[in-house]
Coordinates of C-alpha atoms and ligand atoms in Angstrom, one line a residue:
X1 CA 3.3 -10.6 -30.9
X2 CA 3.6 -7.0 -31.6
X3 CA -0.1 -6.2 -31.1
X4 CA -1.7 -3.5 -33.0
X5 CA 0.6 -0.6 -32.2
X6 CA 2.6 1.2 -34.8
X7 CA 5.1 4.0 -34.4
X8 CA 4.7 7.1 -36.5
X9 CA 8.0 8.2 -38.0
X10 CA 8.0 12.0 -38.2
X11 CA 9.5 14.2 -40.8
X12 CA 13.1 15.0 -40.3
X13 CA 14.2 11.8 -38.6
X14 CA 16.0 10.3 -41.6
X15 CA 17.6 13.7 -42.4
X16 CA 18.8 14.1 -38.8
X17 CA 20.3 10.6 -38.9
X18 CA 22.0 11.1 -42.2
X19 CA 23.8 14.1 -40.9
X20 CA 24.9 12.5 -37.7
X21 CA 28.5 11.3 -37.0
X22 CA 29.9 9.7 -33.9
X23 CA 32.5 12.0 -32.4
X24 CA 36.1 10.6 -31.7
X25 CA 35.7 11.0 -27.9
X26 CA 32.4 9.5 -26.8
X27 CA 32.4 10.0 -23.0
X28 CA 29.3 9.0 -21.1
X29 CA 25.9 10.5 -21.8
X30 CA 27.3 13.4 -23.7
X31 CA 26.5 12.7 -27.3
X32 CA 22.9 12.2 -28.1
X33 CA 21.4 10.2 -31.0
X34 CA 19.6 12.9 -33.0
X35 CA 16.1 11.4 -32.6
X36 CA 13.8 10.5 -29.7
X37 CA 10.7 8.4 -29.0
X38 CA 7.7 10.2 -27.5
X39 CA 4.2 9.1 -26.5
X40 CA 1.6 10.9 -24.4
X41 CA -1.0 9.6 -22.0
X42 CA -4.2 11.4 -20.9
X43 CA -5.8 9.9 -17.8
X44 CA -3.5 6.9 -18.1
X45 CA -4.3 6.0 -21.7
X46 CA -1.2 6.0 -23.9
X47 CA -1.6 7.3 -27.5
X48 CA 0.4 6.6 -30.6
X49 CA 4.2 6.5 -30.3
X50 CA 6.2 8.8 -32.4
X51 CA 9.9 8.8 -33.5
X52 CA 10.9 12.4 -34.0
X53 CA 14.1 14.5 -34.4
X54 CA 15.9 15.1 -31.0
X55 CA 15.3 18.5 -29.7
X56 CA 13.8 20.7 -26.9
X57 CA 10.3 19.7 -25.7
X58 CA 7.5 22.2 -25.1
X59 CA 6.4 22.3 -21.5
X60 CA 4.1 24.7 -19.8
X61 CA 5.9 26.5 -17.0
X62 CA 3.4 25.3 -14.5
X63 CA 3.8 21.6 -15.5
X64 CA 3.8 19.4 -12.4
X65 CA 7.1 17.8 -13.2
X66 CA 8.8 21.2 -12.7
X67 CA 7.3 21.9 -9.3
X68 CA 6.5 18.6 -7.7
X69 CA 9.0 16.2 -9.3
X70 CA 6.5 14.1 -11.0
X71 CA 9.1 12.1 -12.9
X72 CA 10.6 8.6 -13.0
X73 CA 13.2 7.0 -15.3
X74 CA 15.3 4.0 -16.2
X75 CA 18.9 3.5 -17.4
X76 CA 19.7 0.6 -19.6
X77 CA 22.0 -0.4 -22.5
X78 CA 21.9 -1.8 -26.0
X79 CA 25.1 -3.6 -27.1
X80 CA 26.5 -4.2 -30.6
X81 CA 29.9 -5.7 -30.1
X82 CA 29.8 -9.2 -31.5
X83 CA 27.0 -8.9 -34.1
X84 CA 25.8 -6.4 -36.6
X85 CA 22.6 -6.2 -34.7
X86 CA 21.9 -4.6 -31.4
X87 CA 20.7 -6.5 -28.3
X88 CA 19.1 -5.3 -25.1
X89 CA 20.2 -6.5 -21.6
X90 CA 17.2 -7.7 -19.5
X91 CA 14.7 -5.2 -20.9
X92 CA 11.7 -6.8 -19.3
X93 CA 13.3 -6.3 -15.9
X94 CA 13.8 -2.6 -16.6
X95 CA 10.1 -2.4 -17.9
X96 CA 9.0 -4.0 -14.6
X97 CA 11.1 -1.6 -12.5
X98 CA 9.8 1.3 -14.5
X99 CA 6.2 0.2 -13.6
X100 CA 7.2 -0.1 -9.9
X101 CA 8.5 3.5 -10.0
X102 CA 5.3 4.7 -11.7
X103 CA 3.1 3.1 -8.9
X104 CA 5.2 4.6 -6.1
X105 CA 4.8 8.0 -7.7
X106 CA 1.1 7.6 -8.4
X107 CA 1.8 8.1 -12.1
X108 CA 0.6 6.0 -15.0
X109 CA 2.5 2.8 -15.7
X110 CA 4.0 2.3 -19.2
X111 CA 2.8 -1.1 -20.3
X112 CA 5.6 -3.5 -21.2
X113 CA 4.5 -3.4 -24.9
X114 CA 4.8 0.4 -25.0
X115 CA 8.1 0.4 -23.1
X116 CA 9.5 -2.1 -25.6
X117 CA 8.2 -0.1 -28.5
X118 CA 10.0 3.0 -27.3
X119 CA 13.3 1.4 -26.4
X120 CA 13.2 -1.0 -29.4
X121 CA 12.3 1.6 -32.0
X122 CA 14.9 4.0 -30.9
X123 CA 17.6 1.3 -30.7
X124 CA 16.7 -0.2 -34.1
X125 CA 16.9 3.1 -35.9
X126 CA 20.1 4.0 -34.0
X127 CA 21.7 0.7 -34.8
X128 CA 24.2 1.9 -37.4
X129 CA 25.5 4.5 -34.9
X130 CA 26.0 2.2 -31.9
X131 CA 29.7 1.9 -31.2
X132 CA 31.0 -1.6 -31.4
X133 CA 34.2 -1.8 -29.3
X134 CA 34.3 -3.5 -26.0
X135 CA 32.9 -1.4 -23.1
X136 CA 31.0 0.8 -25.6
X137 CA 27.2 0.7 -25.9
X138 CA 24.1 2.7 -26.5
X139 CA 22.9 4.1 -23.2
X140 CA 19.1 4.4 -23.2
X141 CA 17.2 6.8 -20.9
X142 CA 13.4 6.1 -20.8
X143 CA 11.5 8.6 -18.6
X144 CA 8.0 9.8 -17.8
X145 CA 7.1 13.4 -16.8
X146 CA 3.9 14.8 -15.5
X147 CA 2.9 17.6 -17.9
X148 CA -0.4 18.9 -16.6
X149 CA -0.2 22.7 -16.3
X150 CA -1.5 23.5 -12.8
X151 CA 0.2 24.6 -9.7
X152 CA -2.2 22.7 -7.4
X153 CA -0.5 19.8 -5.7
X154 CA -1.9 16.6 -7.2
X155 CA -1.4 13.8 -9.6
X156 CA -0.7 14.9 -13.1
X157 CA -3.6 13.9 -15.5
X158 CA -1.3 14.2 -18.6
X159 CA 2.0 12.5 -18.9
X160 CA 4.7 12.0 -21.5
X161 CA 7.0 9.0 -22.0
X162 CA 10.2 9.8 -23.8
X163 CA 13.2 7.7 -24.7
X164 CA 16.6 9.4 -25.6
X165 CA 19.8 7.6 -26.2
X166 CA 23.5 8.3 -26.0
X167 CA 26.3 6.3 -27.7
X168 CA 28.7 6.0 -24.8
X169 CA 31.9 4.6 -23.3
X170 CA 31.6 2.8 -19.9
X171 CA 31.1 5.3 -17.1
X172 CA 34.0 6.0 -14.8
X173 CA 36.8 3.5 -15.8
X174 CA 39.1 3.8 -12.8
X175 CA 38.7 3.0 -9.1
X176 CA 36.6 5.1 -6.8
X177 CA 37.3 6.7 -3.5
X178 CA 34.0 6.8 -1.5
X179 CA 33.2 8.9 1.7
X180 CA 30.9 7.5 4.3
X181 CA 28.0 10.0 4.7
X182 CA 27.3 10.1 8.5
X183 CA 24.8 12.9 8.6
X184 CA 22.6 13.3 5.5
X185 CA 20.5 10.3 4.2
X186 CA 19.7 9.6 0.6
X187 CA 16.3 8.1 1.1
X188 CA 13.7 8.0 3.9
X189 CA 12.1 5.0 5.4
X190 CA 8.8 4.6 3.5
X191 CA 10.1 7.2 0.9
X192 CA 11.2 6.7 -2.7
X193 CA 14.6 5.3 -2.3
X194 CA 13.7 2.0 -3.9
X195 CA 12.5 3.6 -7.2
X196 CA 14.3 5.7 -9.9
X197 CA 12.9 9.2 -9.5
X198 CA 14.7 12.5 -10.0
X199 CA 14.1 13.8 -6.5
X200 CA 16.3 11.1 -5.0
X201 CA 19.3 12.4 -7.0
X202 CA 18.5 16.1 -6.3
X203 CA 18.7 15.2 -2.6
X204 CA 22.1 13.5 -3.0
X205 CA 24.0 16.3 -4.7
X206 CA 25.0 18.3 -1.6
X207 CA 26.6 15.3 0.0
X208 CA 28.3 14.5 -3.3
X209 CA 29.7 18.0 -3.5
X210 CA 31.0 17.8 0.1
X211 CA 32.7 14.5 -0.7
X212 CA 34.3 16.1 -3.7
X213 CA 35.8 18.9 -1.7
X214 CA 37.3 16.3 0.6
X215 CA 38.9 14.4 -2.3
X216 CA 36.3 11.7 -2.8
X217 CA 34.4 10.6 -5.9
X218 CA 31.1 9.7 -4.2
X219 CA 29.2 9.4 -0.9
X220 CA 28.5 6.0 0.6
X221 CA 25.0 6.2 2.1
X222 CA 23.9 4.6 5.4
X223 CA 20.4 3.5 6.4
X224 CA 18.1 6.4 7.2
X225 CA 16.8 5.0 10.5
X226 CA 20.0 4.3 12.4
X227 CA 22.8 5.5 10.1
X228 CA 24.8 2.4 11.1
X229 CA 24.3 0.1 8.1
X230 CA 25.6 0.5 4.6
X231 CA 23.0 1.1 1.9
X232 CA 24.5 2.1 -1.5
X233 CA 26.1 4.9 -3.5
X234 CA 24.0 7.6 -5.2
X235 CA 23.6 5.6 -8.4
X236 CA 25.3 2.3 -7.7
X237 CA 24.9 -0.7 -5.4
X238 CA 27.7 -1.8 -3.0
X239 CA 29.6 -5.1 -2.7
X240 CA 32.5 -6.2 -0.5
X241 CA 34.5 -9.5 -0.3
X242 CA 34.7 -10.4 3.4
X243 CA 36.7 -13.6 4.3
X244 CA 36.1 -15.0 0.8
X245 CA 32.3 -14.3 0.8
X246 CA 30.8 -11.8 -1.6
X247 CA 28.5 -9.5 0.6
X248 CA 26.0 -6.9 -0.4
X249 CA 23.4 -5.0 1.7
X250 CA 20.1 -6.8 1.6
X251 CA 17.3 -4.7 0.0
X252 CA 15.9 -2.6 2.8
X253 CA 13.1 -0.7 1.1
X254 CA 15.3 2.4 0.8
X255 CA 17.9 0.7 -1.5
X256 CA 17.4 0.8 -5.3
X257 CA 17.2 -2.8 -6.5
X258 CA 19.9 -2.7 -9.2
X259 CA 19.5 -5.0 -12.1
X260 CA 23.3 -5.2 -12.3
X261 CA 23.3 -6.1 -8.6
X262 CA 20.8 -8.9 -9.2
X263 CA 22.7 -10.2 -12.3
X264 CA 26.1 -10.2 -10.4
X265 CA 24.5 -12.1 -7.5
X266 CA 23.3 -14.8 -9.8
X267 CA 26.4 -14.8 -11.9
X268 CA 28.7 -15.0 -8.9
X269 CA 26.7 -18.0 -7.5
X270 CA 27.0 -19.7 -10.8
X271 CA 30.8 -19.2 -10.7
X272 CA 31.0 -20.9 -7.3
X273 CA 31.1 -17.8 -5.1
X274 CA 29.3 -17.7 -1.8
X275 CA 27.0 -14.7 -1.9
X276 CA 25.4 -13.1 1.1
X277 CA 22.7 -10.4 1.1
X278 CA 22.8 -9.1 4.6
X279 CA 22.8 -6.1 6.9
X280 CA 26.3 -4.7 6.7
X281 CA 27.4 -2.4 9.6
X282 CA 29.6 0.4 8.4
X283 CA 31.8 0.2 11.5
X284 CA 32.3 -3.5 11.0
X285 CA 33.2 -3.0 7.4
X286 CA 35.8 -0.3 8.3
X287 CA 37.3 -2.6 11.0
X288 CA 37.4 -5.5 8.5
X289 CA 39.2 -3.3 5.9
X290 CA 41.6 -2.4 8.7
X291 CA 42.3 -6.0 9.8
X292 CA 42.4 -7.4 6.3
X293 CA 39.2 -9.5 6.5
X294 CA 37.8 -7.4 3.8
X295 CA 39.9 -7.8 0.7
X296 CA 38.1 -5.7 -1.9
X297 CA 35.0 -3.6 -2.4
X298 CA 33.2 -2.4 -5.5
X299 CA 30.0 -0.8 -6.8
X300 CA 27.6 -2.0 -9.5
X301 CA 25.3 -0.3 -12.0
X302 CA 24.3 -0.2 -15.6
X303 CA 26.5 2.7 -16.5
X304 CA 29.9 1.4 -15.2
X305 CA 28.8 -2.3 -14.7
X306 CA 31.5 -2.8 -12.0
X307 CA 33.5 0.0 -10.4
X308 CA 36.3 -1.0 -8.0
X309 CA 36.6 1.0 -4.8
X310 CA 40.1 1.9 -3.7
X311 CA 39.4 3.6 -0.4
X312 CA 36.6 4.4 2.0
X313 CA 36.9 7.6 4.0
X314 CA 35.2 8.3 7.3
X315 CA 33.8 11.7 8.3
X316 CA 36.5 12.1 11.0
X317 CA 39.3 12.1 8.4
X318 CA 40.4 8.5 8.8
X319 CA 40.8 6.6 5.5
X320 CA 40.7 2.9 4.9
X321 CA 42.5 1.7 1.8
X322 CA 41.3 -1.6 0.2
X323 CA 44.1 -4.2 0.1
X324 CA 43.2 -5.2 -3.4
X325 CA 42.5 -2.5 -6.0
X326 CA 41.2 -3.4 -8.4
X327 CA 40.1 -6.6 -6.7
X328 CA 40.3 -9.9 -8.5
X329 CA 36.7 -10.8 -7.8
X330 CA 35.4 -7.4 -9.1
X331 CA 37.4 -7.8 -12.2
X332 CA 36.5 -11.4 -13.0
X333 CA 32.8 -10.6 -12.4
X334 CA 33.0 -7.6 -14.6
X335 CA 34.6 -9.6 -17.3
X336 CA 32.0 -12.3 -17.1
X337 CA 29.0 -10.0 -17.1
X338 CA 30.3 -7.8 -19.8
X339 CA 31.1 -10.9 -21.9
X340 CA 27.5 -11.9 -21.7
X341 CA 26.2 -8.4 -22.3
X342 CA 28.4 -8.0 -25.3
X343 CA 27.6 -11.4 -26.8
X344 CA 31.2 -12.6 -26.4
X345 CA 30.2 -15.3 -24.0
X346 CA 27.3 -17.8 -23.7
X347 CA 24.2 -16.4 -21.9
X348 CA 22.9 -19.3 -19.9
X349 CA 20.5 -16.9 -18.0
X350 CA 18.5 -15.6 -21.1
X351 CA 19.3 -12.0 -20.2
X352 CA 20.3 -10.8 -23.7
X353 CA 17.4 -10.0 -26.1
X354 CA 17.4 -9.2 -29.9
X355 CA 15.2 -6.5 -31.1
X356 CA 11.9 -7.4 -32.7
X357 CA 12.1 -7.2 -36.5
X358 CA 9.2 -4.8 -36.8
X359 CA 11.0 -2.0 -34.8
X360 CA 13.5 -1.6 -37.7
X361 CA 13.2 0.9 -40.6
X362 CA 11.6 -0.8 -43.6
X363 CA 14.9 -0.3 -45.5
X364 CA 17.0 -2.2 -42.9
X365 CA 18.4 -5.6 -43.7
X366 CA 17.5 -7.7 -40.6
X367 CA 18.4 -11.4 -40.7
Ligands
PLP401 C1 20.2 2.9 -11.1 C2 20.6 2.8 -9.7 C3 21.4 1.7 -9.3 C4 21.9 0.7 -10.2 O1 20.8 0.0 -10.9 P1 21.1 -0.8 -12.2 O2 19.8 -1.4 -12.5 O3 22.2 -1.8 -11.8 O4 21.6 0.1 -13.2 C5 21.8 1.7 -7.9 N1 21.4 2.7 -7.1 C6 20.7 3.7 -7.5 C7 20.4 4.8 -6.5 C8 20.3 3.8 -8.8 O5 19.6 4.9 -9.2

C-alpha cells in the first residue's frame, strides 16, 4: 500500500517537461531530465516529497556535505524497451543498500517507502522521455546530503534526499584496459569501502589519472591490508573465468557489494556455471592469464552491466592480454541479464518491478 504520503507537484514541472527533447546523442549521465525529486529531513524525520523543475540547489557555504563529505548515493536504472511502461530493476535492493550507506555515515536512513516515492515519481513523470532502444535506459541517481550550516565536525541535523535522472546509453561500450594499483588503496579496513559515499570516489581519482597517463582506462584495486588480493575497480566489481569457473573476489568489507555482481552470480549459477566467491591473489591471476588458465575477465556494474577487460597492466610495465576479448561468458551473461532487465526475457527471479500507479501524473494512461 502507498501509505499516506503524497508528493507535491511544484509549479513549472509540466512546462519544463513540455519543452524537453531527447538529444540525438545521449551519452551517459550527460542529459538530465528537467525535473527532480526533493525531500528534507530534520532530526531524521522526513517531510513532504516534492517534484520540482531541475536546477541549482541552495546550500549554505558551511553546509556539512561541503566540508566533511556527509553524502551517500545510489545508481540504478529504469527500462522501457519492451513495454510502454517503465520498470525498475531490483529497487528494494537499492533501497536497502542506501540504508546501509546511511548507517555507516551516521546519517538518517531514507525509509523504503520514501525511497520508492522519489525514484517512482521521477520515473513515472519522466516515462515519455525514457529512450526505448536496447542498451538505453533512465539512469537514476538518488542521493542524500548533510545540509546543516556549521563548520563544527559532527553529524548534520538537517539532510536533503534528492533524485535526479539521466536518459542514457550504456556506459563504456568497448573493452577496458585496467592497471593494477600496487600503492594506493581505494578503501581502508574498517572504512567506507562497502558503501556508496562520495569520499571513496574522490580518493580514487589520482590513481585513475595515473592509469590514464599510462594508457589504461581504470585502476584495479587491491586489498588495503596486504595489497596482494584483488578487490574491484573504482565503480565496478571484478570477475574472471579461471579453468571454466567464474570467480569473483568475496566481499571483504572494503568491496562495494554490487547488485549487478549479486545478480550475475545468481544468473550464472542458474545457467549452469560454477561460481566461486573467493580470495583472488593478483599474482596468481596474472600468472593464470599468462599460462592460459584464465580465459577472460570482466567488470560489472549498473551503468555498463558487463564490461569486458582486454588487458591487465602491472606497475612494472608488464601487460597481460586476456585470450578472449570480449569473452563468451561475459557476453552471454550480459545478454541474459540485459534481456531480463529490458523485459525481453522471462524474469524467474522477480527482479523487475513495475511502478505503482499512484506515482503517475493524473493525466497518464496507465493500464
Ligand atoms: C556502484 C559500485 C559498484 C557496482 O554496484 P552495482 O550495484 O552493480 O551498480 C561496484 N563498485 C563500486 C565501488 C561502486 O561504487
